[in-house]
């Protein structure tokens, strides 16, 4: 039998198991308990944060034969069939593949049929923003006044693309990105249930790389577990899978830049390239490192990083020689380089130039482009005060004026201006 991915094996089956979205799960549970179920819900937010999971739990909860405080029992026939994906009355539609008006007309025709085996017929339309404009128009009336046995749950990662007419017909819930601590806590639970040991640093690296998405974090953990086999999951293993350079490497680059050692910085880049590091990923990772330094430097921002205490102390010591302004300019500079890498025919050259400019910035020398801009800005007021200065025409102007005042050669009076014709 094929291996079941961790994010599927450990998908929450109850509202209480969903991590980090209590404002949504609590509202839905209360609505079920109070009998205030709406006919259409819109779940929107970043990928991998639990939209489809909550939609399926809600489908179970409204059809459960023995609900418990708004939670599905997961034991009755209805719950088991929905969990196994065998329920005929749970219809999941991928709007990216079924986005036309014909598919929505088919849905509109079938929505009036009574459920086959459950109390409610539940339609989950994923990536609903991918529907065409005619398809949205065809859905409007059905979404506004569906039959009493029908529940619509729409899910999207791009809420801003939905027509206002769709938004006004749904109860909308906005998902948030999960914090590093929330993801690490869930990963620790999964490792414990799998009987594996994992270092906190390794799980933190996975959580930070997942960028707030639990599904991405569990997928990465799956990869690292396969790499580690039966051994303990370490930080080095995790970084190898993520393709990320370890913190020590970035600290070494910091040292080279602070010393103004361009050669050492370029040698560092050469070693990273020889090790197979992707240049864009490398630049993104160093950008994240500079952000960490800036937040640690600001002190109050250190709380949002979710770093282990020993790593946080190490970052505080490293941030000491940097000025806040330097870090901000460095982030701007490197961010522009990362953007330019997408279209550059010579990506390595672009990164080398960026490192050279960073060296000048961190050693107190002005970045060449910024210095050029400053010189241009300083020269502009001077040109406005002396518009003729420095130009050949400006230099000759006084001579012309003097000649006109002197009149013709020989010292005679100047001729009168010509009269009217």
Short mmCIF file of C-alpha atoms in Angstrom, two decimals:
data_model
loop_
_atom_site.label_atom_id
_atom_site.label_comp_id
_atom_site.label_asym_id
_atom_site.label_seq_id
_atom_site.Cartn_x
_atom_site.Cartn_y
_atom_site.Cartn_z
CA UNK A 1 0.00 0.00 0.00
CA UNK A 2 1.25 3.49 -0.86
CA UNK A 3 2.44 5.70 1.98
CA UNK A 4 -0.17 8.20 3.14
CA UNK A 5 1.27 11.71 3.34
CA UNK A 6 1.55 13.08 6.87
CA UNK A 7 -0.75 16.01 6.19
CA UNK A 8 -3.44 13.52 5.13
CA UNK A 9 -2.75 10.99 7.86
CA UNK A 10 -2.92 13.64 10.58
CA UNK A 11 -5.64 15.82 9.07
CA UNK A 12 -7.86 17.12 11.93
CA UNK A 13 -11.22 15.36 12.24
CA UNK A 14 -12.75 17.67 14.85
CA UNK A 15 -12.94 21.45 15.22
CA UNK A 16 -10.91 21.23 18.44
CA UNK A 17 -7.99 19.65 16.56
CA UNK A 18 -7.61 22.56 14.13
CA UNK A 19 -4.56 24.65 15.06
CA UNK A 20 -4.53 28.43 15.13
CA UNK A 21 -8.02 29.22 13.77
CA UNK A 22 -10.11 29.33 16.95
CA UNK A 23 -12.00 32.44 15.81
CA UNK A 24 -13.44 30.30 12.99
CA UNK A 25 -13.93 26.93 14.67
CA UNK A 26 -15.57 28.45 17.75
CA UNK A 27 -18.03 30.44 15.64
CA UNK A 28 -19.02 27.41 13.59
CA UNK A 29 -19.46 25.21 16.65
CA UNK A 30 -21.65 27.81 18.35
CA UNK A 31 -23.73 28.20 15.18
CA UNK A 32 -24.35 24.46 15.12
CA UNK A 33 -25.27 24.30 18.81
CA UNK A 34 -27.61 27.31 18.55
CA UNK A 35 -29.20 26.17 15.29
CA UNK A 36 -27.96 29.27 13.45
CA UNK A 37 -26.40 27.49 10.49
CA UNK A 38 -26.01 29.70 7.41
CA UNK A 39 -26.62 28.35 3.91
CA UNK A 40 -23.29 29.54 2.43
CA UNK A 41 -19.83 30.02 3.94
CA UNK A 42 -16.70 31.52 2.42
CA UNK A 43 -13.33 30.41 3.82
CA UNK A 44 -10.39 32.48 2.60
CA UNK A 45 -6.73 32.71 3.49
CA UNK A 46 -3.20 31.48 2.73
CA UNK A 47 -2.59 27.98 1.43
CA UNK A 48 -2.27 25.11 3.86
CA UNK A 49 -3.99 26.81 6.80
CA UNK A 50 -7.01 24.48 7.08
CA UNK A 51 -9.76 25.75 4.75
CA UNK A 52 -10.62 22.40 3.15
CA UNK A 53 -10.13 20.61 6.47
CA UNK A 54 -12.66 22.84 8.26
CA UNK A 55 -15.06 22.52 5.32
CA UNK A 56 -15.02 18.72 5.67
CA UNK A 57 -15.42 18.87 9.45
CA UNK A 58 -18.40 21.19 9.00
CA UNK A 59 -19.89 18.76 6.46
CA UNK A 60 -19.58 16.00 9.06
CA UNK A 61 -20.94 18.14 11.89
CA UNK A 62 -24.16 19.09 10.05
CA UNK A 63 -24.78 15.46 9.05
CA UNK A 64 -23.62 13.74 12.24
CA UNK A 65 -26.20 11.48 13.88
CA UNK A 66 -24.73 12.03 17.36
CA UNK A 67 -23.20 15.53 17.48
CA UNK A 68 -21.43 16.52 20.69
CA UNK A 69 -21.36 20.24 21.51
CA UNK A 70 -21.12 21.13 17.82
CA UNK A 71 -18.45 18.50 17.13
CA UNK A 72 -18.93 15.44 14.88
CA UNK A 73 -18.78 12.12 16.71
CA UNK A 74 -16.65 10.48 13.97
CA UNK A 75 -18.31 7.16 14.81
CA UNK A 76 -21.74 7.21 13.14
CA UNK A 77 -22.29 6.00 9.58
CA UNK A 78 -22.50 9.55 8.20
CA UNK A 79 -19.20 10.63 9.80
CA UNK A 80 -17.39 7.48 8.69
CA UNK A 81 -18.55 7.78 5.07
CA UNK A 82 -17.54 11.44 4.86
CA UNK A 83 -14.15 10.71 6.44
CA UNK A 84 -13.50 7.88 3.97
CA UNK A 85 -14.59 10.01 1.00
CA UNK A 86 -17.46 7.68 0.10
CA UNK A 87 -20.41 9.96 0.90
CA UNK A 88 -22.45 10.67 -2.23
CA UNK A 89 -23.92 13.83 -0.76
CA UNK A 90 -20.56 15.51 -0.17
CA UNK A 91 -19.61 17.02 -3.52
CA UNK A 92 -16.15 18.60 -3.78
CA UNK A 93 -15.57 20.71 -6.89
CA UNK A 94 -12.19 22.03 -8.02
CA UNK A 95 -13.09 25.36 -9.59
CA UNK A 96 -9.70 25.55 -11.30
CA UNK A 97 -10.66 22.53 -13.44
CA UNK A 98 -14.45 23.06 -13.54
CA UNK A 99 -14.64 26.78 -13.99
CA UNK A 100 -17.08 27.23 -16.86
CA UNK A 101 -20.76 28.04 -17.02
CA UNK A 102 -21.66 24.51 -18.17
CA UNK A 103 -20.35 22.98 -14.93
CA UNK A 104 -22.25 25.52 -12.82
CA UNK A 105 -25.44 24.95 -14.80
CA UNK A 106 -25.07 21.23 -14.12
CA UNK A 107 -24.66 21.98 -10.40
CA UNK A 108 -27.71 24.25 -10.49
CA UNK A 109 -29.82 21.51 -12.08
CA UNK A 110 -28.77 18.83 -9.58
CA UNK A 111 -28.93 20.95 -6.43
CA UNK A 112 -32.70 20.47 -6.18
CA UNK A 113 -32.42 16.70 -5.84
CA UNK A 114 -32.81 15.47 -2.27
CA UNK A 115 -29.79 13.97 -0.48
CA UNK A 116 -29.24 10.27 -1.11
CA UNK A 117 -27.99 9.21 2.33
CA UNK A 118 -27.25 12.26 4.49
CA UNK A 119 -29.36 15.00 6.05
CA UNK A 120 -27.67 17.72 3.99
CA UNK A 121 -26.13 17.82 0.57
CA UNK A 122 -22.86 19.75 0.99
CA UNK A 123 -21.03 21.43 -1.91
CA UNK A 124 -17.39 22.36 -1.28
CA UNK A 125 -16.10 24.56 -4.12
CA UNK A 126 -12.32 24.91 -3.79
CA UNK A 127 -10.36 27.78 -5.41
CA UNK A 128 -13.70 29.40 -6.19
CA UNK A 129 -11.99 32.56 -7.48
CA UNK A 130 -11.08 30.60 -10.64
CA UNK A 131 -14.70 30.52 -11.87
CA UNK A 132 -15.44 32.59 -14.96
CA UNK A 133 -17.69 35.64 -14.80
CA UNK A 134 -20.60 33.85 -16.55
CA UNK A 135 -20.19 30.96 -14.10
CA UNK A 136 -20.40 33.34 -11.13
CA UNK A 137 -23.53 34.91 -12.61
CA UNK A 138 -25.12 31.49 -13.06
CA UNK A 139 -24.36 30.63 -9.42
CA UNK A 140 -25.82 33.80 -7.88
CA UNK A 141 -29.49 32.85 -7.52
CA UNK A 142 -28.73 29.34 -6.28
CA UNK A 143 -26.22 30.68 -3.76
CA UNK A 144 -28.69 33.27 -2.51
CA UNK A 145 -31.65 30.93 -2.04
CA UNK A 146 -30.56 27.29 -2.12
CA UNK A 147 -32.95 24.46 -1.19
CA UNK A 148 -33.18 23.86 2.58
CA UNK A 149 -31.22 20.61 2.32
CA UNK A 150 -28.16 22.23 0.67
CA UNK A 151 -25.06 23.82 2.24
CA UNK A 152 -22.43 25.66 0.18
CA UNK A 153 -18.85 26.05 1.42
CA UNK A 154 -16.57 28.13 -0.82
CA UNK A 155 -12.80 28.19 -0.30
CA UNK A 156 -10.25 30.50 -1.88
CA UNK A 157 -6.74 31.85 -1.46
CA UNK A 158 -7.61 35.08 -3.31
CA UNK A 159 -10.74 36.57 -1.85
CA UNK A 160 -10.15 39.89 -3.59
CA UNK A 161 -10.92 38.27 -6.96
CA UNK A 162 -14.48 37.34 -5.99
CA UNK A 163 -17.38 39.51 -7.19
CA UNK A 164 -19.05 41.55 -4.47
CA UNK A 165 -22.32 39.82 -5.37
CA UNK A 166 -20.81 36.49 -4.25
CA UNK A 167 -19.29 37.95 -1.08
CA UNK A 168 -22.58 39.49 0.01
CA UNK A 169 -24.32 36.11 -0.12
CA UNK A 170 -21.86 34.29 2.17
CA UNK A 171 -20.69 34.38 5.75
CA UNK A 172 -16.98 35.01 5.31
CA UNK A 173 -14.14 33.77 7.52
CA UNK A 174 -10.55 34.92 7.05
CA UNK A 175 -7.79 32.46 7.94
CA UNK A 176 -4.47 33.67 9.32
CA UNK A 177 -0.98 32.33 8.90
CA UNK A 178 0.10 30.07 11.75
CA UNK A 179 2.88 31.17 14.09
CA UNK A 180 6.16 29.29 14.34
CA UNK A 181 5.27 28.11 17.85
CA UNK A 182 1.90 26.74 16.71
CA UNK A 183 3.49 24.80 13.87
CA UNK A 184 6.32 23.48 16.04
CA UNK A 185 3.81 22.26 18.62
CA UNK A 186 1.91 20.29 15.99
CA UNK A 187 5.11 18.86 14.50
CA UNK A 188 6.18 17.66 17.95
CA UNK A 189 2.85 15.85 18.34
CA UNK A 190 3.27 14.14 14.97
CA UNK A 191 6.85 13.08 15.75
CA UNK A 192 5.74 11.65 19.10
CA UNK A 193 2.98 9.64 17.43
CA UNK A 194 5.46 8.43 14.82
CA UNK A 195 7.94 7.43 17.53
CA UNK A 196 10.68 9.72 16.20
CA UNK A 197 12.99 12.16 17.94
CA UNK A 198 13.54 15.60 16.46
CA UNK A 199 15.63 18.49 17.74
CA UNK A 200 13.74 21.73 18.49
CA UNK A 201 16.08 23.58 16.11
CA UNK A 202 15.15 21.23 13.26
CA UNK A 203 11.41 21.65 13.83
CA UNK A 204 11.82 25.42 14.12
CA UNK A 205 13.64 25.49 10.77
CA UNK A 206 10.79 23.53 9.18
CA UNK A 207 8.16 25.80 10.73
CA UNK A 208 9.87 28.98 9.57
CA UNK A 209 10.32 27.60 6.05
CA UNK A 210 6.62 26.68 5.86
CA UNK A 211 5.69 30.38 6.02
CA UNK A 212 2.60 29.91 8.17
CA UNK A 213 1.19 26.86 6.37
CA UNK A 214 0.65 23.64 8.34
CA UNK A 215 0.33 21.49 5.22
CA UNK A 216 3.69 22.69 3.92
CA UNK A 217 5.27 22.05 7.32
CA UNK A 218 3.98 18.47 7.46
CA UNK A 219 5.11 17.82 3.88
CA UNK A 220 8.61 19.03 4.75
CA UNK A 221 8.63 16.90 7.90
CA UNK A 222 7.67 13.91 5.75
CA UNK A 223 10.72 14.51 3.55
CA UNK A 224 13.07 14.93 6.49
CA UNK A 225 11.72 11.77 8.15
CA UNK A 226 12.47 9.80 4.98
CA UNK A 227 15.99 11.24 4.93
CA UNK A 228 16.61 10.47 8.60
CA UNK A 229 15.21 6.91 8.31
CA UNK A 230 15.10 5.60 11.90
CA UNK A 231 17.55 8.12 13.35
CA UNK A 232 16.97 11.41 15.12
CA UNK A 233 16.00 14.38 12.99
CA UNK A 234 18.77 16.96 13.31
CA UNK A 235 19.16 20.53 12.14
CA UNK A 236 21.82 19.58 9.57
CA UNK A 237 19.51 16.98 8.01
CA UNK A 238 16.69 19.48 7.86
CA UNK A 239 18.79 22.20 6.24
CA UNK A 240 20.05 19.69 3.67
CA UNK A 241 16.46 18.89 2.66
CA UNK A 242 15.39 22.54 2.66
CA UNK A 243 18.40 23.56 0.57
CA UNK A 244 19.18 26.28 3.11
CA UNK A 245 22.64 27.26 4.32
CA UNK A 246 23.17 26.86 8.09
CA UNK A 247 23.32 29.89 10.35
CA UNK A 248 27.10 29.53 10.74
CA UNK A 249 27.52 30.19 7.02
CA UNK A 250 25.55 33.43 7.19
CA UNK A 251 27.49 34.51 10.27
CA UNK A 252 30.71 33.93 8.31
CA UNK A 253 29.39 36.15 5.51
CA UNK A 254 28.47 38.80 8.09
CA UNK A 255 32.07 38.76 9.33
CA UNK A 256 33.45 39.23 5.82
CA UNK A 257 31.10 42.12 5.08
CA UNK A 258 31.82 43.87 8.38
CA UNK A 259 35.59 43.57 7.76
CA UNK A 260 35.15 44.99 4.26
CA UNK A 261 36.77 41.82 2.89
CA UNK A 262 35.33 41.62 -0.63
CA UNK A 263 37.52 38.63 -1.49
CA UNK A 264 36.21 36.59 1.44
CA UNK A 265 32.61 37.47 0.55
CA UNK A 266 33.07 36.37 -3.07
CA UNK A 267 34.86 33.20 -1.95
CA UNK A 268 31.90 32.46 0.33
CA UNK A 269 29.54 32.78 -2.63
CA UNK A 270 31.74 30.49 -4.72
CA UNK A 271 31.63 27.82 -2.00
CA UNK A 272 27.84 28.06 -1.84
CA UNK A 273 27.52 27.69 -5.61
CA UNK A 274 29.88 24.69 -5.63
CA UNK A 275 27.76 23.13 -2.88
CA UNK A 276 24.78 23.28 -5.23
CA UNK A 277 22.87 26.10 -3.54
CA UNK A 278 20.28 27.85 -5.69
CA UNK A 279 21.21 31.53 -6.00
CA UNK A 280 17.69 32.90 -5.60
CA UNK A 281 17.07 30.71 -2.57
CA UNK A 282 20.43 31.76 -1.14
CA UNK A 283 19.58 35.45 -1.54
CA UNK A 284 16.13 34.91 -0.01
CA UNK A 285 17.67 33.09 2.95
CA UNK A 286 20.22 35.83 3.56
CA UNK A 287 17.44 38.40 3.30
CA UNK A 288 15.60 36.48 6.03
CA UNK A 289 18.81 36.50 8.09
CA UNK A 290 19.12 40.29 7.74
CA UNK A 291 15.47 40.64 8.76
CA UNK A 292 16.18 38.56 11.85
CA UNK A 293 19.12 40.81 12.72
CA UNK A 294 16.98 43.92 12.28
CA UNK A 295 14.16 42.60 14.47
CA UNK A 296 16.62 41.48 17.14
CA UNK A 297 18.25 44.90 16.95
CA UNK A 298 14.86 46.51 17.56
CA UNK A 299 14.45 44.18 20.57
CA UNK A 300 10.64 44.35 20.58
CA UNK A 301 10.58 42.55 17.23
CA UNK A 302 12.55 39.58 18.59
CA UNK A 303 9.34 38.12 20.00
CA UNK A 304 7.90 37.46 16.53
CA UNK A 305 10.85 35.38 15.35
CA UNK A 306 10.10 32.22 17.33
CA UNK A 307 13.79 31.35 17.67
CA UNK A 308 15.14 29.01 20.36
CA UNK A 309 16.65 30.99 23.29
CA UNK A 310 20.26 30.01 22.52
CA UNK A 311 19.89 31.01 18.86
CA UNK A 312 18.26 34.29 19.89
CA UNK A 313 21.23 35.14 22.11
CA UNK A 314 23.59 34.31 19.26
CA UNK A 315 21.64 36.65 16.96
CA UNK A 316 21.70 39.44 19.55
CA UNK A 317 25.49 39.24 19.71
CA UNK A 318 25.72 39.27 15.92
CA UNK A 319 23.37 42.25 15.54
CA UNK A 320 25.48 44.43 17.86
CA UNK A 321 27.96 45.78 15.23
CA UNK A 322 25.20 46.67 12.75
CA UNK A 323 23.30 49.94 12.70
CA UNK A 324 19.56 49.83 12.07
CA UNK A 325 19.89 52.10 9.05
CA UNK A 326 22.56 49.84 7.54
CA UNK A 327 20.34 46.79 7.88
CA UNK A 328 17.37 48.57 6.33
CA UNK A 329 19.46 49.72 3.34
CA UNK A 330 20.97 46.24 3.01
CA UNK A 331 17.51 44.65 2.92
CA UNK A 332 16.42 47.10 0.23
CA UNK A 333 19.55 46.44 -1.80
CA UNK A 334 19.34 42.66 -1.56
CA UNK A 335 15.58 42.68 -2.14
CA UNK A 336 16.12 44.51 -5.42
CA UNK A 337 18.82 42.01 -6.38
CA UNK A 338 16.48 39.09 -5.64
CA UNK A 339 13.84 40.67 -7.86
CA UNK A 340 16.34 41.24 -10.68
CA UNK A 341 17.55 37.63 -10.52
CA UNK A 342 14.33 36.40 -12.15
CA UNK A 343 15.22 37.87 -15.53
CA UNK A 344 19.00 38.19 -15.32
CA UNK A 345 21.06 36.17 -17.84
CA UNK A 346 24.00 36.32 -15.38
CA UNK A 347 22.54 35.66 -11.91
CA UNK A 348 25.88 34.97 -10.26
CA UNK A 349 27.30 38.29 -11.46
CA UNK A 350 24.27 40.05 -10.03
CA UNK A 351 24.80 38.46 -6.60
CA UNK A 352 28.53 39.24 -6.68
CA UNK A 353 27.80 42.91 -7.38
CA UNK A 354 25.28 42.93 -4.53
CA UNK A 355 27.88 41.52 -2.11
CA UNK A 356 30.44 44.13 -3.19
CA UNK A 357 27.90 46.89 -2.56
CA UNK A 358 27.01 45.39 0.83
CA UNK A 359 30.68 45.42 1.78
CA UNK A 360 30.85 49.16 1.15
CA UNK A 361 27.62 49.75 3.01
CA UNK A 362 28.61 47.85 6.16
CA UNK A 363 32.10 49.34 6.38
CA UNK A 364 30.75 52.88 6.48
CA UNK A 365 31.39 53.73 2.84
CA UNK A 366 28.38 54.99 0.93
CA UNK A 367 26.88 52.60 -1.56
CA UNK A 368 27.91 53.85 -5.02
CA UNK A 369 24.36 54.14 -6.37
CA UNK A 370 23.15 55.93 -3.23
CA UNK A 371 26.18 58.23 -3.31
CA UNK A 372 25.50 59.06 -6.97
CA UNK A 373 21.88 59.81 -6.13
CA UNK A 374 22.97 62.03 -3.22
CA UNK A 375 25.38 63.96 -5.47
CA UNK A 376 22.61 64.48 -8.00
CA UNK A 377 20.22 65.69 -5.33
CA UNK A 378 22.79 68.11 -3.90
CA UNK A 379 23.61 69.50 -7.35
CA UNK A 380 19.98 70.18 -8.26
CA UNK A 381 19.48 73.21 -5.93
CA UNK A 382 22.75 74.73 -7.15
CA UNK A 383 21.56 74.50 -10.76
CA UNK A 384 18.28 76.13 -9.80
CA UNK A 385 20.10 79.02 -8.06
CA UNK A 386 22.56 79.57 -11.00
CA UNK A 387 20.73 78.42 -14.11
CA UNK A 388 23.42 79.78 -16.42
CA UNK A 389 26.47 78.56 -14.50
CA UNK A 390 28.72 76.17 -16.30
CA UNK A 391 27.06 76.53 -19.73
CA UNK A 392 28.63 78.11 -22.78
CA UNK A 393 25.49 80.07 -23.58
CA UNK A 394 25.38 81.39 -20.02
CA UNK A 395 29.02 82.50 -20.17
CA UNK A 396 28.48 84.46 -23.39
CA UNK A 397 25.31 86.19 -22.23
CA UNK A 398 27.06 89.08 -20.38
CA UNK A 399 29.25 89.78 -23.44
CA UNK A 400 26.19 90.10 -25.65
CA UNK A 401 24.53 92.43 -23.18
CA UNK A 402 27.66 94.56 -22.92
CA UNK A 403 28.02 94.74 -26.70
CA UNK A 404 24.43 95.82 -27.13
CA UNK A 405 24.91 98.61 -24.55
CA UNK A 406 28.14 99.89 -26.20
CA UNK A 407 26.54 100.51 -29.56
CA UNK A 408 28.32 100.27 -32.95
CA UNK A 409 32.09 100.39 -33.45
CA UNK A 410 33.68 103.84 -33.21
CA UNK A 411 31.82 104.93 -30.09
CA UNK A 412 28.82 106.48 -31.87
CA UNK A 413 25.41 106.46 -30.35
CA UNK A 414 23.38 103.36 -30.64
CA UNK A 415 20.86 103.42 -33.47
CA UNK A 416 17.27 104.03 -32.40
CA UNK A 417 14.92 101.11 -32.47
CA UNK A 418 13.08 100.72 -35.76
CA UNK A 419 9.77 102.55 -35.92
CA UNK A 420 6.54 101.12 -37.15
CA UNK A 421 6.41 100.24 -40.79
#
